[in-house]
Coordinates of C-alpha atoms and ligand atoms in Angstrom, one line a residue:
M900 CA -15.2 25.5 1.9
L901 CA -12.4 25.1 4.4
D902 CA -9.5 27.6 5.0
L903 CA -6.7 26.4 2.9
T904 CA -4.2 27.4 5.5
D905 CA -5.7 25.1 8.0
P906 CA -4.3 21.8 7.5
V907 CA -6.7 20.0 9.9
L908 CA -9.8 18.4 8.6
P909 CA -12.4 17.7 11.2
G910 CA -12.5 13.9 11.8
F911 CA -8.6 13.6 10.8
T912 CA -6.3 12.4 13.6
P913 CA -3.0 14.0 13.1
W914 CA 0.3 12.8 14.3
P915 CA 1.5 14.0 17.8
T916 CA 3.3 17.3 17.2
E917 CA 6.7 16.0 18.3
L918 CA 6.5 13.1 16.0
A919 CA 5.4 15.3 13.0
Q920 CA 8.4 17.7 13.7
R921 CA 10.6 14.7 13.7
Y922 CA 9.5 13.3 10.5
R923 CA 10.0 16.8 8.8
E924 CA 13.6 17.0 10.3
Q925 CA 14.4 13.5 9.1
N926 CA 13.1 14.9 5.7
C927 CA 10.5 12.1 5.4
W928 CA 7.9 14.9 5.0
T929 CA 9.2 17.6 2.5
G930 CA 6.5 20.1 2.3
E931 CA 5.8 19.2 -1.5
T932 CA 2.2 18.4 -2.6
F933 CA 1.1 16.0 -5.6
A934 CA 0.6 19.2 -7.7
D935 CA 4.0 20.5 -7.0
V936 CA 5.5 17.1 -8.1
L937 CA 3.6 17.2 -11.3
A938 CA 4.4 20.8 -11.9
A939 CA 8.2 20.1 -11.4
R940 CA 8.1 17.0 -13.8
A941 CA 6.2 18.9 -16.4
A942 CA 8.8 21.8 -16.1
A943 CA 11.8 19.3 -16.4
A944 CA 10.5 17.3 -19.3
P945 CA 7.4 18.7 -20.7
D946 CA 7.3 16.3 -23.7
R947 CA 7.9 13.1 -22.0
I948 CA 4.9 10.8 -22.0
A949 CA 3.2 10.8 -18.7
V950 CA 0.0 8.6 -19.2
L951 CA -0.9 6.0 -21.7
D952 CA -4.0 4.0 -22.2
P953 CA -5.5 2.3 -25.2
A954 CA -7.1 5.5 -26.3
N955 CA -4.9 8.3 -25.0
S956 CA -1.3 9.4 -24.8
W957 CA -0.6 12.5 -22.9
T958 CA 2.7 14.3 -22.3
Y959 CA 3.6 15.7 -18.7
A960 CA 2.8 19.2 -20.1
E961 CA -0.5 17.9 -21.4
L962 CA -1.4 16.1 -18.1
D963 CA -0.5 19.3 -16.1
H964 CA -2.4 21.3 -18.4
R965 CA -5.5 19.2 -18.6
S966 CA -5.7 18.7 -14.7
S967 CA -5.4 22.5 -14.2
A968 CA -8.1 23.2 -16.8
L969 CA -10.3 20.7 -15.1
A970 CA -9.5 22.0 -11.7
T971 CA -10.5 25.5 -12.8
G972 CA -13.9 24.2 -14.4
L973 CA -14.7 22.3 -11.1
A974 CA -14.1 25.4 -9.1
R975 CA -16.7 27.2 -11.4
L976 CA -19.1 24.6 -10.4
G977 CA -18.5 25.4 -6.8
L978 CA -16.1 22.7 -5.9
G979 CA -13.1 23.7 -3.7
A980 CA -10.9 23.0 -0.8
G981 CA -12.0 20.4 1.6
D982 CA -14.9 19.1 -0.5
R983 CA -15.0 15.3 -0.6
V984 CA -15.5 13.8 -4.2
L985 CA -16.2 10.2 -4.8
V986 CA -14.2 9.1 -7.7
Q987 CA -15.3 5.7 -9.2
L988 CA -13.6 5.2 -12.5
P989 CA -12.0 2.2 -14.5
N990 CA -8.5 2.1 -15.3
R991 CA -8.2 4.9 -17.9
A992 CA -6.2 8.1 -18.4
E993 CA -9.0 10.3 -17.1
F994 CA -8.4 8.8 -13.8
V995 CA -5.2 10.5 -13.5
E996 CA -6.5 14.0 -14.9
V997 CA -9.3 13.8 -12.4
I998 CA -7.3 13.0 -9.3
F999 CA -4.7 15.6 -10.1
A1000 CA -7.4 18.3 -10.8
L1001 CA -9.0 17.5 -7.3
F1002 CA -5.5 17.8 -5.7
K1003 CA -5.0 21.1 -7.2
L1004 CA -8.3 22.3 -5.9
G1005 CA -7.5 20.9 -2.6
A1006 CA -10.7 18.8 -2.8
L1007 CA -10.5 15.3 -1.6
P1008 CA -10.9 12.4 -3.8
V1009 CA -12.5 9.4 -2.2
F1010 CA -11.1 6.3 -3.9
C1011 CA -13.9 3.8 -4.6
L1012 CA -13.5 0.7 -6.6
P1013 CA -15.4 0.0 -9.9
A1014 CA -16.6 -3.2 -8.0
H1015 CA -18.3 -1.2 -5.2
R1016 CA -22.1 -0.9 -5.6
G1017 CA -24.8 1.0 -3.6
A1018 CA -24.3 -1.2 -0.4
E1019 CA -20.8 0.2 -0.1
L1020 CA -21.0 3.5 -1.9
V1021 CA -24.1 4.9 0.0
P1022 CA -22.3 4.5 3.6
I1023 CA -18.9 5.7 2.0
A1024 CA -20.6 8.9 0.6
T1025 CA -22.5 9.4 3.9
A1026 CA -19.6 8.9 6.0
A1027 CA -17.3 11.2 3.8
A1028 CA -20.3 13.7 3.5
A1029 CA -19.2 13.8 -0.1
T1030 CA -20.5 16.8 -2.0
A1031 CA -19.8 15.4 -5.6
M1032 CA -19.1 12.1 -7.5
I1033 CA -17.2 11.5 -10.6
T1034 CA -17.8 8.3 -12.5
C1035 CA -18.1 7.1 -16.1
G1036 CA -20.9 6.0 -18.3
T1037 CA -21.1 2.2 -19.2
H1038 CA -18.0 0.2 -18.7
Q1039 CA -17.7 -3.5 -19.4
R1040 CA -21.5 -3.6 -19.8
F1041 CA -22.3 -2.1 -16.4
D1042 CA -24.0 1.4 -16.2
Y1043 CA -22.0 3.4 -13.7
A1044 CA -23.9 6.6 -14.3
A1045 CA -27.2 4.9 -13.3
L1046 CA -25.5 3.5 -10.2
A1047 CA -24.1 7.0 -9.3
E1048 CA -27.7 8.4 -9.7
S1049 CA -29.1 5.9 -7.2
V1050 CA -26.5 6.7 -4.9
R1051 CA -27.1 10.4 -4.9
A1052 CA -30.9 9.8 -4.5
E1053 CA -29.9 8.3 -1.0
V1054 CA -27.2 10.9 -0.1
P1055 CA -28.6 14.2 0.4
S1056 CA -25.0 16.1 0.5
L1057 CA -24.0 14.6 -3.0
R1058 CA -25.0 17.5 -5.1
H1059 CA -23.0 17.2 -8.2
L1060 CA -22.7 14.3 -10.6
L1061 CA -20.0 14.3 -13.2
L1062 CA -19.2 11.8 -16.0
V1063 CA -16.3 10.7 -17.9
L1064 CA -17.9 9.8 -21.1
D1065 CA -16.9 8.3 -24.3
E1066 CA -20.6 7.3 -25.6
P1067 CA -21.5 10.3 -27.9
G1068 CA -25.3 10.8 -27.8
R1069 CA -25.8 9.7 -24.3
E1070 CA -28.8 11.4 -22.7
L1071 CA -28.1 13.1 -19.5
S1072 CA -30.4 14.4 -16.9
D1073 CA -30.2 18.2 -16.4
D1074 CA -28.1 18.0 -13.4
V1075 CA -25.6 15.4 -14.5
H1076 CA -22.5 16.8 -16.3
D1077 CA -20.0 15.5 -18.7
I1078 CA -16.7 16.6 -17.4
A1079 CA -15.6 17.8 -21.0
E1080 CA -17.8 20.8 -20.2
F1081 CA -15.5 21.7 -17.2
R1082 CA -12.2 21.9 -19.1
D1083 CA -11.7 25.6 -18.7
T1084 CA -8.8 27.8 -19.5
P1085 CA -6.7 27.2 -16.3
G1086 CA -7.0 29.8 -13.7
E1087 CA -5.1 30.7 -10.7
L1088 CA -5.3 27.8 -8.1
A1089 CA -4.3 28.5 -4.6
G1090 CA -3.6 24.8 -3.8
P1091 CA -3.5 23.1 -0.3
S1092 CA -0.6 22.9 2.0
A1093 CA 1.4 19.6 2.2
S1094 CA 0.2 18.8 5.7
A1095 CA -3.3 18.8 4.4
V1096 CA -5.3 15.8 4.0
A1097 CA -4.9 14.9 0.2
F1098 CA -7.6 12.1 -0.3
L1099 CA -9.7 9.6 1.5
Q1100 CA -8.6 5.9 0.8
L1101 CA -10.8 2.9 1.8
S1102 CA -9.8 0.3 4.2
G1103 CA -9.4 -3.2 2.7
G1104 CA -10.9 -4.7 5.8
S1105 CA -12.5 -8.1 5.2
T1106 CA -15.7 -7.4 7.0
G1107 CA -18.5 -4.7 6.9
I1108 CA -18.4 -1.3 5.1
P1109 CA -14.7 0.0 4.3
K1110 CA -13.5 2.5 6.8
L1111 CA -12.2 5.9 5.5
I1112 CA -8.5 6.6 5.6
A1113 CA -7.2 10.1 5.4
R1114 CA -3.8 10.6 4.0
T1115 CA -1.7 13.8 3.8
H1116 CA 0.3 15.1 0.8
D1117 CA 3.3 14.9 3.2
D1118 CA 3.0 11.3 4.5
Y1119 CA 1.7 9.7 1.3
L1120 CA 4.5 11.3 -0.9
Y1121 CA 7.1 10.0 1.6
S1122 CA 5.8 6.4 0.9
V1123 CA 5.6 7.0 -2.8
R1124 CA 9.2 8.3 -3.0
R1125 CA 10.6 5.5 -0.7
S1126 CA 8.6 2.9 -2.9
A1127 CA 10.0 4.4 -6.2
E1128 CA 13.5 4.1 -4.8
I1129 CA 13.1 0.6 -3.6
C1130 CA 11.5 -0.5 -6.9
E1131 CA 14.5 1.4 -8.8
L1132 CA 11.9 3.5 -10.8
D1133 CA 13.5 6.2 -13.1
S1134 CA 12.3 8.0 -16.2
D1135 CA 12.4 4.9 -18.5
T1136 CA 9.9 3.2 -16.1
V1137 CA 6.6 2.1 -17.8
Y1138 CA 4.4 1.2 -14.8
L1139 CA 1.3 -0.7 -15.9
A1140 CA -1.8 -0.3 -13.7
T1141 CA -3.4 -3.7 -13.7
L1142 CA -5.3 -3.8 -10.5
P1143 CA -8.1 -1.2 -10.1
V1144 CA -5.9 2.1 -9.9
A1145 CA -7.7 3.6 -7.0
H1146 CA -6.4 0.7 -4.6
N1147 CA -3.5 1.8 -2.6
F1148 CA -1.2 -1.0 -4.1
P1149 CA -1.4 0.1 -7.9
M1150 CA -1.7 3.9 -6.7
S1151 CA 1.4 4.3 -4.7
S1152 CA 3.4 1.0 -4.1
P1153 CA 5.2 2.4 -6.1
G1154 CA 2.2 2.5 -8.5
I1155 CA 1.0 5.3 -10.8
L1156 CA 2.3 7.9 -8.2
G1157 CA 5.7 6.5 -7.9
A1158 CA 6.0 6.3 -11.7
L1159 CA 5.3 10.1 -12.0
W1160 CA 7.4 10.8 -9.1
A1161 CA 10.3 9.3 -11.1
G1162 CA 9.4 11.0 -14.3
G1163 CA 8.4 7.7 -15.9
T1164 CA 5.2 6.8 -17.6
V1165 CA 1.9 5.5 -16.3
A1166 CA 0.0 2.9 -18.6
L1167 CA -3.4 1.6 -17.8
T1168 CA -5.2 -1.4 -18.8
P1169 CA -8.9 -1.5 -18.7
D1170 CA -9.0 -5.3 -17.8
P1171 CA -6.2 -7.3 -16.0
T1172 CA -6.5 -10.6 -18.0
P1173 CA -3.6 -11.7 -20.2
A1174 CA -5.8 -11.3 -23.1
T1175 CA -5.9 -7.6 -22.6
A1176 CA -2.9 -6.8 -20.5
F1177 CA -0.2 -8.9 -22.5
P1178 CA -0.6 -7.1 -26.0
L1179 CA -0.5 -3.8 -24.0
I1180 CA 2.6 -4.8 -22.2
E1181 CA 4.3 -5.2 -25.8
R1182 CA 2.7 -2.3 -27.2
F1183 CA 3.6 0.2 -24.5
G1184 CA 6.9 -1.4 -23.4
V1185 CA 5.7 -2.0 -19.8
T1186 CA 8.7 -2.5 -17.3
I1187 CA 6.9 -3.0 -14.1
T1188 CA 3.4 -4.0 -12.9
G1189 CA 1.6 -5.1 -9.6
L1190 CA -0.8 -8.3 -9.3
V1191 CA -2.7 -9.9 -6.6
P1192 CA -2.1 -13.6 -6.1
P1193 CA -5.0 -15.1 -8.2
L1194 CA -4.0 -12.7 -11.2
A1195 CA -0.4 -13.7 -10.7
R1196 CA -1.4 -17.3 -11.0
L1197 CA -3.5 -16.7 -14.1
W1198 CA -0.6 -14.7 -15.7
T1199 CA 2.0 -17.2 -14.9
E1200 CA -0.2 -20.2 -16.3
R1201 CA -0.8 -18.1 -19.5
A1202 CA 3.0 -17.5 -19.9
E1203 CA 3.7 -21.1 -19.0
A1204 CA 1.6 -22.3 -21.9
G1205 CA 3.6 -20.2 -24.2
D1206 CA 2.9 -18.2 -27.5
T1207 CA 2.3 -15.0 -25.7
P1208 CA 2.8 -11.3 -27.1
D1209 CA 6.6 -10.1 -26.4
L1210 CA 6.9 -9.6 -22.9
S1211 CA 10.5 -9.1 -22.8
S1212 CA 10.2 -5.4 -21.7
L1213 CA 8.7 -6.6 -18.3
R1214 CA 11.5 -6.5 -15.5
V1215 CA 9.5 -6.7 -12.2
V1216 CA 6.4 -8.2 -11.3
Q1217 CA 5.2 -7.4 -7.9
V1218 CA 2.8 -9.7 -5.9
G1219 CA 1.0 -8.5 -3.0
G1220 CA -2.4 -7.9 -1.4
A1221 CA -2.7 -11.4 0.0
R1222 CA -0.4 -14.1 0.8
C1223 CA 1.5 -15.4 -2.3
Q1224 CA 2.2 -19.1 -1.6
E1225 CA 5.8 -20.2 -2.1
E1226 CA 4.5 -22.7 -4.9
L1227 CA 3.3 -19.8 -7.0
A1228 CA 6.1 -17.4 -6.2
R1229 CA 8.7 -19.8 -7.4
R1230 CA 7.0 -20.0 -11.0
V1231 CA 6.3 -16.2 -11.4
G1232 CA 9.9 -15.0 -12.3
P1233 CA 10.9 -17.9 -14.8
A1234 CA 7.4 -17.9 -16.5
L1235 CA 7.3 -14.1 -17.2
G1236 CA 11.0 -13.7 -17.4
V1237 CA 11.0 -11.2 -14.4
T1238 CA 12.2 -10.4 -11.0
L1239 CA 9.5 -11.0 -8.6
Q1240 CA 8.9 -8.5 -5.7
Q1241 CA 6.5 -9.4 -2.8
V1242 CA 4.6 -6.5 -1.5
F1243 CA 2.8 -6.7 1.9
G1244 CA 1.0 -3.4 2.5
M1245 CA -2.1 -1.7 3.7
A1246 CA -4.1 1.4 3.0
E1247 CA -3.6 2.5 6.6
G1248 CA 0.2 2.8 6.0
L1249 CA 3.0 0.3 6.4
V1250 CA 4.4 -1.2 3.1
C1251 CA 6.9 -4.0 3.1
Y1252 CA 8.9 -5.0 0.1
T1253 CA 11.4 -7.8 -0.9
R1254 CA 14.2 -5.9 -2.5
L1255 CA 15.1 -6.6 -6.2
D1256 CA 18.6 -7.9 -5.2
D1257 CA 17.4 -10.0 -2.4
P1258 CA 18.4 -13.9 -2.5
I1259 CA 15.8 -16.0 -3.9
D1260 CA 14.7 -17.7 -0.7
V1261 CA 13.9 -14.1 0.8
V1262 CA 11.9 -13.4 -2.5
V1263 CA 9.6 -16.5 -2.6
G1264 CA 9.5 -17.2 1.2
T1265 CA 9.0 -13.8 2.8
Q1266 CA 6.7 -10.9 2.4
G1267 CA 9.8 -8.4 2.7
R1268 CA 10.6 -5.7 5.3
P1269 CA 9.4 -2.1 6.0
M1270 CA 10.3 0.2 3.3
S1271 CA 11.4 2.8 5.8
E1272 CA 14.0 2.9 8.5
H1273 CA 11.4 4.9 10.4
D1274 CA 8.8 2.5 10.3
R1275 CA 8.4 0.8 13.8
I1276 CA 6.9 -2.7 14.0
A1277 CA 6.3 -5.0 16.8
V1278 CA 4.9 -8.5 17.1
V1279 CA 2.6 -8.9 20.2
D1280 CA 0.4 -11.5 21.9
D1281 CA -3.1 -11.0 22.5
H1282 CA -2.5 -9.2 25.7
G1283 CA -0.2 -6.8 23.9
A1284 CA 3.1 -8.2 25.3
E1285 CA 6.0 -8.5 22.6
V1286 CA 6.5 -12.1 21.7
A1287 CA 10.0 -13.7 21.6
P1288 CA 12.1 -12.9 18.7
G1289 CA 11.1 -14.9 15.6
A1290 CA 7.9 -16.1 17.2
T1291 CA 4.4 -15.6 15.6
G1292 CA 2.0 -13.0 16.8
N1293 CA 0.0 -9.9 16.0
L1294 CA 1.6 -7.1 13.9
I1295 CA 1.4 -3.6 15.2
T1296 CA 3.1 -0.7 13.6
Q1297 CA 3.6 3.2 13.5
G1298 CA 5.7 5.4 11.4
P1299 CA 5.9 8.5 9.2
Y1300 CA 3.2 7.2 6.6
T1301 CA 1.0 5.1 9.1
I1302 CA -2.3 6.7 10.0
R1303 CA -2.9 7.4 13.7
G1304 CA -6.7 6.9 13.5
Y1305 CA -9.5 6.4 11.0
Y1306 CA -11.4 9.4 9.4
D1307 CA -14.1 10.3 11.9
N1308 CA -14.5 7.0 13.5
P1309 CA -13.7 6.6 17.1
E1310 CA -15.3 3.1 17.4
A1311 CA -13.0 1.7 14.9
D1312 CA -10.2 3.5 16.4
A1313 CA -10.8 2.1 19.8
R1314 CA -10.5 -1.4 18.1
S1315 CA -7.7 -0.7 15.6
F1316 CA -5.2 1.6 17.6
T1317 CA -3.4 1.0 20.8
A1318 CA -3.4 3.8 23.4
E1319 CA 0.0 4.8 22.4
G1320 CA -1.1 5.3 18.8
W1321 CA 0.0 1.9 17.1
Y1322 CA -2.1 0.5 14.3
R1323 CA -3.2 -3.1 15.0
T1324 CA -2.8 -4.5 11.4
G1325 CA -4.9 -7.7 12.3
D1326 CA -2.2 -9.7 10.6
I1327 CA -0.3 -12.5 12.2
V1328 CA 3.5 -12.4 11.4
S1329 CA 6.8 -13.5 12.3
V1330 CA 10.0 -11.6 11.8
R1331 CA 13.0 -13.5 10.5
P1332 CA 16.5 -12.8 11.9
D1333 CA 17.1 -11.0 8.5
G1334 CA 14.3 -8.6 9.3
N1335 CA 11.9 -10.1 6.6
L1336 CA 8.5 -10.7 7.6
V1337 CA 6.4 -14.0 7.1
V1338 CA 2.7 -13.2 7.0
A1339 CA 0.8 -16.2 8.5
G1340 CA -2.5 -14.9 7.8
R1341 CA -5.1 -12.7 9.2
A1342 CA -6.1 -13.0 12.8
G1343 CA -9.5 -14.6 11.7
D1344 CA -8.1 -17.0 9.3
W1345 CA -7.3 -19.6 11.8
V1346 CA -9.8 -22.5 12.2
N1347 CA -10.4 -23.5 15.9
R1348 CA -11.3 -27.1 15.6
G1349 CA -12.3 -28.2 19.1
G1350 CA -9.7 -25.9 20.4
E1351 CA -6.9 -27.2 18.1
K1352 CA -5.9 -24.0 16.0
V1353 CA -5.3 -24.8 12.4
S1354 CA -3.5 -22.3 10.1
A1355 CA -5.5 -21.9 7.0
E1356 CA -2.4 -20.6 5.0
E1357 CA -0.4 -23.7 6.2
L1358 CA -3.0 -26.2 5.0
E1359 CA -3.5 -24.4 1.8
A1360 CA 0.2 -24.6 1.1
H1361 CA -0.1 -28.6 1.4
L1362 CA -3.2 -28.7 -0.8
L1363 CA -1.4 -26.6 -3.6
E1364 CA 1.1 -29.4 -3.9
H1365 CA -1.4 -31.8 -5.2
P1366 CA -1.2 -32.0 -9.0
D1367 CA -5.0 -31.7 -9.3
V1368 CA -5.3 -28.7 -7.3
R1369 CA -5.0 -25.3 -8.9
D1370 CA -5.9 -23.1 -5.9
A1371 CA -7.1 -23.9 -2.4
V1372 CA -8.9 -21.8 0.3
I1373 CA -9.4 -23.1 4.0
V1374 CA -12.2 -21.8 6.1
G1375 CA -13.8 -22.8 9.3
T1376 CA -17.6 -23.9 9.3
P1377 CA -19.7 -23.6 12.5
D1378 CA -19.9 -27.0 14.3
P1379 CA -22.1 -27.9 17.4
V1380 CA -19.7 -30.2 18.9
L1381 CA -16.1 -28.9 17.8
G1382 CA -16.8 -25.2 17.5
Q1383 CA -15.6 -25.3 14.0
R1384 CA -14.8 -27.8 11.2
I1385 CA -12.3 -27.5 8.4
C1386 CA -13.6 -26.7 5.0
A1387 CA -11.4 -26.9 2.1
F1388 CA -12.3 -25.1 -1.1
V1389 CA -10.6 -26.4 -4.0
Q1390 CA -10.1 -25.0 -7.5
P1391 CA -9.3 -28.1 -9.8
A1392 CA -6.4 -28.0 -12.2
D1393 CA -8.5 -29.7 -14.7
P1394 CA -12.3 -29.0 -14.4
A1395 CA -12.9 -32.6 -15.3
V1396 CA -10.8 -33.9 -12.4
R1397 CA -12.6 -33.2 -9.2
P1398 CA -10.5 -34.1 -6.1
S1399 CA -12.5 -36.0 -3.4
L1400 CA -12.4 -35.6 0.3
I1401 CA -10.7 -39.1 0.7
T1402 CA -8.1 -37.9 -2.1
V1403 CA -7.4 -34.7 -0.2
R1404 CA -7.2 -36.1 3.2
S1405 CA -4.8 -39.1 2.1
F1406 CA -2.7 -36.6 0.3
V1407 CA -2.4 -34.3 3.3
R1408 CA -1.8 -37.3 5.6
A1409 CA 0.9 -38.6 3.4
R1410 CA 2.7 -35.3 3.8
G1411 CA 3.2 -35.8 7.5
V1412 CA 0.5 -33.5 8.6
A1413 CA -1.2 -34.1 12.1
A1414 CA -4.5 -35.9 12.0
W1415 CA -6.5 -32.9 13.7
K1416 CA -5.7 -30.8 10.7
M1417 CA -7.3 -33.0 8.1
P1418 CA -10.2 -31.1 6.2
D1419 CA -13.6 -32.4 7.2
T1420 CA -15.0 -31.3 4.0
V1421 CA -13.9 -30.5 0.5
V1422 CA -16.0 -28.4 -1.9
V1423 CA -14.7 -28.1 -5.5
V1424 CA -15.4 -24.8 -7.2
D1425 CA -14.3 -23.6 -10.4
E1426 CA -14.0 -20.0 -9.6
F1427 CA -13.3 -18.4 -6.2
P1428 CA -15.2 -15.2 -5.3
A1429 CA -13.0 -12.1 -5.3
T1430 CA -12.9 -8.8 -3.5
G1431 CA -13.0 -5.3 -5.3
V1432 CA -9.4 -5.3 -6.1
G1433 CA -9.2 -9.3 -7.0
K1434 CA -8.1 -10.8 -3.7
T1435 CA -9.9 -14.2 -3.1
S1436 CA -12.7 -13.5 -0.5
R1437 CA -12.7 -15.9 2.3
K1438 CA -15.6 -13.7 3.8
E1439 CA -17.7 -14.5 0.6
L1440 CA -16.7 -18.3 0.8
R1441 CA -17.8 -18.5 4.5
Q1442 CA -21.0 -16.9 3.5
L1443 CA -21.6 -19.3 0.9
L1444 CA -21.2 -22.0 3.2
A1445 CA -23.4 -20.4 5.9
D1446 CA -26.1 -19.9 3.4
G1447 CA -26.0 -23.5 2.4
A1448 CA -25.5 -22.5 -1.2
L1449 CA -23.0 -25.2 -1.8
G1450 CA -25.2 -27.9 -0.7
Q1451 CA -23.1 -28.5 2.5
Ligands
OOB222 C1 -3.2 -3.8 0.4 O1 -4.0 -3.2 1.2 P1 -5.4 -3.3 1.7 O2 -5.6 -2.2 2.7 O3 -6.3 -3.6 0.5 O4 -5.3 -4.8 2.5 C2 -4.3 -4.8 3.7 C3 -4.3 -6.2 4.1 C4 -3.2 -6.4 4.9 O5 -3.5 -6.2 6.4 C5 -3.0 -8.0 5.0 O6 -3.9 -8.6 5.7 C6 -3.3 -8.3 3.5 O7 -4.1 -7.2 3.1 N1 -2.1 -8.3 2.7 C7 -1.3 -9.3 2.6 C8 -0.3 -9.1 1.7 N2 -0.4 -7.8 1.3 C9 -1.6 -7.4 1.8 N3 -1.2 -10.6 3.2 C10 -0.4 -11.4 3.0 N4 0.7 -11.1 2.1 C11 0.8 -10.0 1.4 N5 1.9 -9.8 0.5 O8 -3.6 -5.1 0.1 C12 -1.9 -3.4 -0.2 C13 -1.6 -2.1 -0.1 C14 -0.4 -1.6 -0.6 C15 0.5 -2.4 -1.1 C16 0.1 -3.8 -1.2 C17 -1.1 -4.2 -0.8

């Protein structure tokens, strides 16, 4: 156990003292903890609904009580301040209970996604030196408890395994516990300080094992508060967690924490498809939710087809996590009867939003602007020099809620942070005169075809204009002569109509695109592989090509 009065977790890189002091003076960091926020809301409006899922409905008083009860029980098990606890749960009410219980203990949830498997969980648990894991039994026909047991067998520090169960009669081994046994009578809990690390988030990085990101109560709550303000949340808000709730976007942008900060309601859907989520929007009166672009496309198409449940409570749909093409952005609002908001953010910190009253060209054509006047952004070339205003380059950032280093990972820090502590986002952007960012892609998303650089995003936008193309991804494939060739993965609008290479090339050429940007190959696939949060995985598409799995 760590000393609760010591906010510094070994391996955590704090902000420089003068900056920390400034962020406090500027009232970004207010000294409140997550537990303080929940307690304040529960005192102000105990009977208001805090959390809803298909099986549960808890008031603020109930959520506050349940999480204190569980914190007390977990303390009995020996868990305490500073302990790292892997949390791998689907979108269900108990997720909120569990994380607030851990916050109250000063234990640090490590936010794993339901899609993570042993190859990710073992290194994550090892890097975090986690002492416990909280997961569920079987969900969507996958046995999470068995996965957790296999992870524990490989990670010696992982002593406790706790399950959120709704399968009466499931046999548990002696040292696996049902969390229901740990809902004790709430006892005294000292609680951490606001400058302490509150949890470990995972990087969304497209390569390798996720890196651990330590966020403090102070810095994260600031981002939650600003997000709630920008998204105009209040006590009437019903935020639907559609994406896996452990991810930074549905967690805090403004996400479930923003809804609770505003005294509103968190609703959770166990799966994000229209078939499940649309009826829940009607049932819970959902007002706002956040989607990744592939889901936004699915929801838009479903709504355009008509005959949906009543979605009229829905006012704002956020799209973020990956670039939302303008073609899709234009359709979301009219189809779903909502205001679209683009969100460009990262677990490391910086989050940009289009504002709800922005003109339509900003909303459909940009990824918004930083949420805080204290965010600093710069666009630099490959040598670190600032580019001319409006030019495209590498986005770097620092600010009151952007980390200064990964958790206990000096090698990653050397790559991802400048000597002055700016975070290198890896994103290629330009900043318009009105301050809004346009994300051109990630640094690795360019195809270098014989020295000519082709932007994947630019070419994808052209392909999306073809009536037979539902979605498109451009990746580079190795070529002995040119270095790379251009491969276009195409999802057909109608599975029976499969666009050929000739069709695609002549379409792109007719749009006035330079000859060297023509795709060299077209691969038609019915579905794109997705990351844990549902973004289209370019990495996996590249891998499929490299493995020859597509017969190329
Ligand atoms: C969010 O967080 P992560 O950590 O999973 O991924 C961050 C990366 C960014 O660096 C960028 O490459 C990409 O995802 N990204 C976008 C984007 N939003 C994120 N690229 C283009 N357009 C966008 N709108 O994905 C995340 C965290 C908080 C809020 C929203 C998203």
